[in-house]
Coordinates of N, CA and C in Angstrom, one line a residue:
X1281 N 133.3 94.8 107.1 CA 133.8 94.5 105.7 C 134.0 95.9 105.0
X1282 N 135.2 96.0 104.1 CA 135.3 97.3 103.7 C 135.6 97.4 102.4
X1283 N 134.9 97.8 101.4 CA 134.7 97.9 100.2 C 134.8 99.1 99.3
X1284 N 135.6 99.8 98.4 CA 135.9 100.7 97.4 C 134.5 100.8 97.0
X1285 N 134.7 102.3 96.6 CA 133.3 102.7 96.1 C 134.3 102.7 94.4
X1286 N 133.1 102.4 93.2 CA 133.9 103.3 92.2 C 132.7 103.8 91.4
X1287 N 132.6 104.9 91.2 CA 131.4 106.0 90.8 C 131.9 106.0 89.2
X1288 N 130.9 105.8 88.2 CA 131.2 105.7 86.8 C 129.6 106.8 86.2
X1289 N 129.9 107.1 85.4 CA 128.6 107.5 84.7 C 128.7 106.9 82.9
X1290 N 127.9 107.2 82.5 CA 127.0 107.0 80.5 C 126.2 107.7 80.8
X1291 N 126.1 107.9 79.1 CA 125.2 109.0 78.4 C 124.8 107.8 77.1
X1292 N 123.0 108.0 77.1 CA 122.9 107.7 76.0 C 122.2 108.5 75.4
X1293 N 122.8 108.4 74.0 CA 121.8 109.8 73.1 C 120.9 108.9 72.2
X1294 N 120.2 109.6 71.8 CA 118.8 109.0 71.3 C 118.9 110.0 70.2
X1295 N 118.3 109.6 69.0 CA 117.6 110.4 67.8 C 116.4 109.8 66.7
X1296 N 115.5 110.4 67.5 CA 114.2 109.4 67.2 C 113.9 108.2 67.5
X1297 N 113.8 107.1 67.1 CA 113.2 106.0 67.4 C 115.2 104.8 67.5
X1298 N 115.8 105.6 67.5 CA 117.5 104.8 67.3 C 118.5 105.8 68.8
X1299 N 119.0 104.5 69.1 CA 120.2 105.2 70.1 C 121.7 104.9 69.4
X1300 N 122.4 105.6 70.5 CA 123.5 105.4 70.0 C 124.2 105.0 71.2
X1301 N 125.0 103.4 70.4 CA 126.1 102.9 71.8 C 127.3 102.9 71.2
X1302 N 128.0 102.6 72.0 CA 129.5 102.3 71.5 C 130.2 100.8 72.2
X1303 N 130.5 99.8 71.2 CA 131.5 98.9 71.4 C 133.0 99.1 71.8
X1304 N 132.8 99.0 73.3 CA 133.6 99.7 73.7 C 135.3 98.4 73.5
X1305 N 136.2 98.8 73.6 CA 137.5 98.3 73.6 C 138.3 98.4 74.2
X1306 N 139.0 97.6 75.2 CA 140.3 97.9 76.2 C 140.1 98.8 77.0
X1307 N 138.8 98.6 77.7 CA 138.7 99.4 78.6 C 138.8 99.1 79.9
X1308 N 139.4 99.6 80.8 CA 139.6 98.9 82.6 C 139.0 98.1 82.9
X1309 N 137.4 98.6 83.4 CA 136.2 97.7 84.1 C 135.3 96.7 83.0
X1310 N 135.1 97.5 81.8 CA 134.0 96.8 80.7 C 134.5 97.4 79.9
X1311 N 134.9 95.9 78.9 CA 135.8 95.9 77.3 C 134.7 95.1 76.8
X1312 N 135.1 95.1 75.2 CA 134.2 93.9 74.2 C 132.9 94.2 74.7
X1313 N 132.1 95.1 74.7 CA 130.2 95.0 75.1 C 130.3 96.4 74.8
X1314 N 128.8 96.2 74.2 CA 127.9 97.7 73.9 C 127.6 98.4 75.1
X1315 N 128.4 99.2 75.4 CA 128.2 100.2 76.6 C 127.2 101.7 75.9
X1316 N 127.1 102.9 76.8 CA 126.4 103.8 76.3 C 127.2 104.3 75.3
X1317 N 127.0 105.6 74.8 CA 127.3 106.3 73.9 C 128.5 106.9 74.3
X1318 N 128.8 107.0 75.5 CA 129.6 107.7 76.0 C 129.8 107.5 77.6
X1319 N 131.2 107.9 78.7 CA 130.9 107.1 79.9 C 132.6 107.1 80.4
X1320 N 132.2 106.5 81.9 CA 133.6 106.6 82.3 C 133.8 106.7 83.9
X1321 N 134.8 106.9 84.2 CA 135.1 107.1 85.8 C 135.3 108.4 86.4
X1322 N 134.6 108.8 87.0 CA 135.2 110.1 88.0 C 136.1 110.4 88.3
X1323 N 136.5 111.8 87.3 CA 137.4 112.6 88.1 C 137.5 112.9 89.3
X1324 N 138.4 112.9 90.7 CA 138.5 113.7 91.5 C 137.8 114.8 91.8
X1325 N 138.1 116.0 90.7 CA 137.1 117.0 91.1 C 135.3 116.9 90.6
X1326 N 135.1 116.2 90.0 CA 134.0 115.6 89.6 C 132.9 114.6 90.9
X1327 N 133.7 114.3 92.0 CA 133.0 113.1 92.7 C 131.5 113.7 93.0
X1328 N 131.0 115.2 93.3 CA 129.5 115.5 93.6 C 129.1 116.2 92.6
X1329 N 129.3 115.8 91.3 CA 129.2 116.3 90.2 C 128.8 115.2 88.9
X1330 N 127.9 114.3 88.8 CA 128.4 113.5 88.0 C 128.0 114.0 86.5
X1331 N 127.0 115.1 85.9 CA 127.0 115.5 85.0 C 128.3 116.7 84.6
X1332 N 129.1 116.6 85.3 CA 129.7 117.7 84.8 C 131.1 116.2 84.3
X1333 N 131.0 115.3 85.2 CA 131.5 113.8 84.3 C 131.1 113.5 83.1
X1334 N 129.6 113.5 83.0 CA 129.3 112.4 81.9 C 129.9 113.3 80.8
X1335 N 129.8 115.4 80.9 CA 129.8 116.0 79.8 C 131.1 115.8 79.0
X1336 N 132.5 115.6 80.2 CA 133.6 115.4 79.8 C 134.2 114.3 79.4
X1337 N 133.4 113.2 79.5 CA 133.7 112.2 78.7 C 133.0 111.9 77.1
X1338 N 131.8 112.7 77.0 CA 131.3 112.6 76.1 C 132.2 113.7 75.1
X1339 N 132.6 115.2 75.4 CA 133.8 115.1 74.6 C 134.9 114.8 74.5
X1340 N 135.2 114.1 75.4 CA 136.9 113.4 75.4 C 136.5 112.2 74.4
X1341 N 135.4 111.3 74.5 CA 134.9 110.0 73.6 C 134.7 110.1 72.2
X1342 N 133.9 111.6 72.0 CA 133.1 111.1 70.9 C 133.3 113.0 70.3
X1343 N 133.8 113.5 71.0 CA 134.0 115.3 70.5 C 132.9 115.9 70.2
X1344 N 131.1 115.7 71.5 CA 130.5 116.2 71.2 C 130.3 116.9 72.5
X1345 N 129.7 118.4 72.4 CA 129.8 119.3 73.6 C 128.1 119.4 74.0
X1346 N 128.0 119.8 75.1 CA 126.8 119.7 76.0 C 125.8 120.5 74.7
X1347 N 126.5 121.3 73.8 CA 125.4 122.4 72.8 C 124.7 121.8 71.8
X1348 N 125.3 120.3 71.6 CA 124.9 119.3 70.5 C 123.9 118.4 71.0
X1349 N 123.7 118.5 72.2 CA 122.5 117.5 72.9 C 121.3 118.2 73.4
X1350 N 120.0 117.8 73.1 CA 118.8 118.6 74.3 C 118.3 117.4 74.8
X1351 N 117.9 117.8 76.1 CA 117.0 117.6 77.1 C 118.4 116.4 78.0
X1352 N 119.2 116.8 78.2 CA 120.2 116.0 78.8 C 119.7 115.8 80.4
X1353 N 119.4 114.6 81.2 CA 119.1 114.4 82.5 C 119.6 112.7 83.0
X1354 N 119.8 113.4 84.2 CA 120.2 112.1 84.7 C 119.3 111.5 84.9
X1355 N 118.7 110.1 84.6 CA 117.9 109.4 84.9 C 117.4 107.9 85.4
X1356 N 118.3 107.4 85.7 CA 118.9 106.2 86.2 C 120.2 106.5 87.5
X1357 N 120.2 106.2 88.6 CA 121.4 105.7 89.3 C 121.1 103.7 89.7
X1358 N 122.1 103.4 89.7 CA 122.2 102.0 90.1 C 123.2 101.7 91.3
X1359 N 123.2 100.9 92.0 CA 124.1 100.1 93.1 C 124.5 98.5 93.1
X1360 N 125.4 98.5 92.6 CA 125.9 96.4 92.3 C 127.1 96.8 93.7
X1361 N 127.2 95.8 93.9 CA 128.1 94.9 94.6 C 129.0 94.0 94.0
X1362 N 129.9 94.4 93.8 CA 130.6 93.3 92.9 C 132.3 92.9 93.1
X1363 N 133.4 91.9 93.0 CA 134.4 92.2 93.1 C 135.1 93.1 94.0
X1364 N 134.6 93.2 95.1 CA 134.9 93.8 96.1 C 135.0 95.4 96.2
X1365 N 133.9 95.8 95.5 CA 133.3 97.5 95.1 C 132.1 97.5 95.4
X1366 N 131.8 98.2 95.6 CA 130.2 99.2 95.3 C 130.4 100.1 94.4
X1367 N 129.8 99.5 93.3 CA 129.8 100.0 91.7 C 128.3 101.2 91.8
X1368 N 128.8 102.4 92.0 CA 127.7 103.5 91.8 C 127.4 104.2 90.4
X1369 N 126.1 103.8 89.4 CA 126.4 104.0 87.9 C 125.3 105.1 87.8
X1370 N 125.5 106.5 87.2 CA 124.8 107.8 87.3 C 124.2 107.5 85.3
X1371 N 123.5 107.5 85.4 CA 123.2 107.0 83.8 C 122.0 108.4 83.4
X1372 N 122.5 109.1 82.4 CA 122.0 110.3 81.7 C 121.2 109.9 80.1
X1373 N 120.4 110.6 79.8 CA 119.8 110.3 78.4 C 120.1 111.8 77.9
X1374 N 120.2 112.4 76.5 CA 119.7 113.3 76.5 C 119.5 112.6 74.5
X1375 N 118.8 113.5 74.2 CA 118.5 113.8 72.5 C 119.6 114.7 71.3
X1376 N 119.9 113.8 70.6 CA 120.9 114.1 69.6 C 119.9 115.4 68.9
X1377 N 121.3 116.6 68.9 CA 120.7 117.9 68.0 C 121.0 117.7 66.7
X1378 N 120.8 118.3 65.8 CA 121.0 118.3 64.4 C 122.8 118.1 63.9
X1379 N 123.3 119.0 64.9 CA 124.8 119.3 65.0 C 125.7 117.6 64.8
X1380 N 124.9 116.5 65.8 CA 125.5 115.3 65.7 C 125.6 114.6 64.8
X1381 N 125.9 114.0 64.3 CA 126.3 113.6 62.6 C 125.7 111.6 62.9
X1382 N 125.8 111.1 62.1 CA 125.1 109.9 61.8 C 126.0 109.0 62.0
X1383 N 127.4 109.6 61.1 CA 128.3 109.1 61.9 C 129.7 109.3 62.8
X1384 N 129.3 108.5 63.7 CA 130.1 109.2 65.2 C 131.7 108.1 65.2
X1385 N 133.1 108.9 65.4 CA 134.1 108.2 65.9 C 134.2 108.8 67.3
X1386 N 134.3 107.1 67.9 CA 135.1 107.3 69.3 C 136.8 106.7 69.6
X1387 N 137.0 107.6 70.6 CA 138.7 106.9 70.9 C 138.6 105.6 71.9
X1388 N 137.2 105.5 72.4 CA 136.6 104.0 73.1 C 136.9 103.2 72.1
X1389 N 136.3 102.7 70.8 CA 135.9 101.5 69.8 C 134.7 102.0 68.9
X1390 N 134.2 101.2 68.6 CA 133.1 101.4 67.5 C 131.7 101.9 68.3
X1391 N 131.4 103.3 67.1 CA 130.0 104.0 67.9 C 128.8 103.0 66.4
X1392 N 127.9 102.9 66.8 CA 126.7 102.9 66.2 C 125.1 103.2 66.5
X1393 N 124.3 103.3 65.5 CA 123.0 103.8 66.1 C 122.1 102.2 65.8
X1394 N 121.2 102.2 66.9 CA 120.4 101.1 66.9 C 119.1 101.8 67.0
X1395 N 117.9 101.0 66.4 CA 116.9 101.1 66.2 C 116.5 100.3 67.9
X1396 N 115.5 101.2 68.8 CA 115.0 101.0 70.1 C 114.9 99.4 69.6
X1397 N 114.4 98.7 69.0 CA 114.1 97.0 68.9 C 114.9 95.7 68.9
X1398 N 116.4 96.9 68.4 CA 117.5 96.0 68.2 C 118.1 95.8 69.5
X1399 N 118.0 96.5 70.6 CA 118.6 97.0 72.2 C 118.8 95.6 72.7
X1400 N 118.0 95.1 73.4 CA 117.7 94.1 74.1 C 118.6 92.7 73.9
X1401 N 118.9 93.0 72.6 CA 119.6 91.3 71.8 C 120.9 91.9 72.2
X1402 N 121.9 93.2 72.4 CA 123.1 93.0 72.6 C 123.4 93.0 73.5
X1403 N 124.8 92.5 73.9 CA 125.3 92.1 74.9 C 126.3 93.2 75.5
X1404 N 125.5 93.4 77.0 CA 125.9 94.8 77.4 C 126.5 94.3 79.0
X1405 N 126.8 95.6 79.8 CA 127.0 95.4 81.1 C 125.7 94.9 82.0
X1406 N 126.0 94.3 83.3 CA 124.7 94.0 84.1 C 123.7 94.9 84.4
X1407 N 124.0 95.9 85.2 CA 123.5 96.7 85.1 C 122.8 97.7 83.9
X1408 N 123.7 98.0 83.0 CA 123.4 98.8 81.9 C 121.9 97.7 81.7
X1409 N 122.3 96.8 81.1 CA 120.9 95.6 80.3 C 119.7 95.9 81.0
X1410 N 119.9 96.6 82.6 CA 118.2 96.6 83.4 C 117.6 97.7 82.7
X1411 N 118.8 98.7 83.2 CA 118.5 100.0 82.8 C 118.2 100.4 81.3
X1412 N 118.4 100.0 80.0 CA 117.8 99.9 78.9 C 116.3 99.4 78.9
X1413 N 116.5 98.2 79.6 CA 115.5 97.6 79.5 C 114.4 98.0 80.3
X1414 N 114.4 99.0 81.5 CA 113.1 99.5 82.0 C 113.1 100.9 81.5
X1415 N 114.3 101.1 80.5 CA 113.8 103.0 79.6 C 113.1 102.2 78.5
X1416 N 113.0 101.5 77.8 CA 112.2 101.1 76.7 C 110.7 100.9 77.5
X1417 N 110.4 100.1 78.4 CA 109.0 99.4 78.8 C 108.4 100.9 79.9
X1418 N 109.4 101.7 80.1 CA 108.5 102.8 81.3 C 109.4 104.0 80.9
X1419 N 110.5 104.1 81.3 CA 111.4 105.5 81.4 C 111.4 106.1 80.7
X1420 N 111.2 106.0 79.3 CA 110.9 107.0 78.1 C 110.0 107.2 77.8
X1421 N 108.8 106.7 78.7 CA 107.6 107.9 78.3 C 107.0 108.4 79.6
X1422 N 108.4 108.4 80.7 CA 108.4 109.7 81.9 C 109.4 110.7 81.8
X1423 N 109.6 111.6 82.4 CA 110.9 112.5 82.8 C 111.3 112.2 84.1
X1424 N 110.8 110.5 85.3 CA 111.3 111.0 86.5 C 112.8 110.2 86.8
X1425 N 113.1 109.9 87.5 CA 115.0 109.5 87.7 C 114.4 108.4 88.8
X1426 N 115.1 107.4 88.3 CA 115.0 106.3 88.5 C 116.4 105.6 89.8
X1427 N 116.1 104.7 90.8 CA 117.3 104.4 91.4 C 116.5 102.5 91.2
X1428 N 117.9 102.2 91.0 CA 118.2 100.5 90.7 C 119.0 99.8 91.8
X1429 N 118.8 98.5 92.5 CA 119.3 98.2 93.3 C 119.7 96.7 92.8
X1430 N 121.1 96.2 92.4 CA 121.3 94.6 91.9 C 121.1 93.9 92.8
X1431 N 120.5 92.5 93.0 CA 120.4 91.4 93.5 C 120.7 91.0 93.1
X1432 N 121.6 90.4 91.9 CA 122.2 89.2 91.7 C 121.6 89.0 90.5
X1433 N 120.2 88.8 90.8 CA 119.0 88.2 89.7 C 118.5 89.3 88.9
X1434 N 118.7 90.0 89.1 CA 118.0 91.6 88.6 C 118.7 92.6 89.2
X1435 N 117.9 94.1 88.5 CA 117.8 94.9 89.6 C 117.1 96.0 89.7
X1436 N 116.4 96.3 91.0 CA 114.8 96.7 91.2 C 114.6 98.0 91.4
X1437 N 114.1 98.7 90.6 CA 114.1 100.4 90.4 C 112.8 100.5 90.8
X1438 N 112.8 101.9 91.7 CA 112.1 102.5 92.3 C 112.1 103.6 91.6
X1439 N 110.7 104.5 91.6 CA 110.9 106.0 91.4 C 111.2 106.7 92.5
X1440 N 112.4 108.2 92.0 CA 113.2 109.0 93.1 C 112.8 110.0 92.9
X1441 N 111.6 110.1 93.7 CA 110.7 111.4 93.4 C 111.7 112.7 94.7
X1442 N 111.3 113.6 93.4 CA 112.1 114.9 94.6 C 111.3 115.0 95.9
X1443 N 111.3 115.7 96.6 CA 110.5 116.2 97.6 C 111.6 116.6 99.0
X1444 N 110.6 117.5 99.6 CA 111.3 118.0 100.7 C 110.9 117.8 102.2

């Protein structure tokens, strides 16, 4: 059986106890749902590169540059099966600097900031909803990078500890 890979990455920024997502609109794979802050498909010259992705969609989205964010890391990858793909999703957090404004336009749809409590109640992608949901209960009070695997029913993150 032979199946398309399609490699996407998000960024979510955080500023204190609120993130920021965007309702996204008319978009290819995921329209109408709170996706990250920022996000998208891989460029060609981007495929072993996925932060040098997320940085260019975050200013093609939202016009903010890698100098406006600290502690930017990738911290999540995921693997679905879906529609006849293997959906590979590189998911980054970093911290909104002073420089980012309160309020954000995107050429996606509507940006807004949620308070970490409000997260859970919107309606987001499959994957995205695990990965919110295990940075609230574990991931945000680590720094390690997490890999997620869908079943169908879930999907089951492991820690991706470096080592050699």
């Amino acid at each position: 059986m032979y199946e398309k890979l399609r490699n996407m990455t998000s960024i979510y920024i955080t500023k204190g106890d609120k993130m920021l997502l965007l309702f996204r609109q008319g978009g290819r794979v995921v329209s109408d749902t709170w996706v990250g802050s920022a996000g998208g498909h891989f460029e060609e010259s981007e495929l072993n590169d996925p932060k040098a992705c997320v940085l260019r969609e975050m200013k093609e989205e939202l016009g903010i540059e890698e100098t406006a964010v600290r502690n930017l890391a990738l911290r999540y990858i995921t693997l679905r099966r879906t529609k006849g793909e293997i959906r590979q999703n590189y998911y980054f957090f970093a911290e909104a600097g002073n420089e980012v404004e309160e309020r954000i336009a995107s050429t996606e749809g509507i940006c807004r900031w949620f308070a970490y409590t409000e997260l859970l109640a919107l309606e987001m992608p499959y994957t995205a909803k695990f990965v919110i949901e295990h940075y609230l209960e574990i991931g945000r009070n680590t720094n390690e990078m997490y890999a997620g695997v869908a079943d169908g029913k879930r999907v089951v993150f492991t820690e991706l500890p470096q080592y050699s």
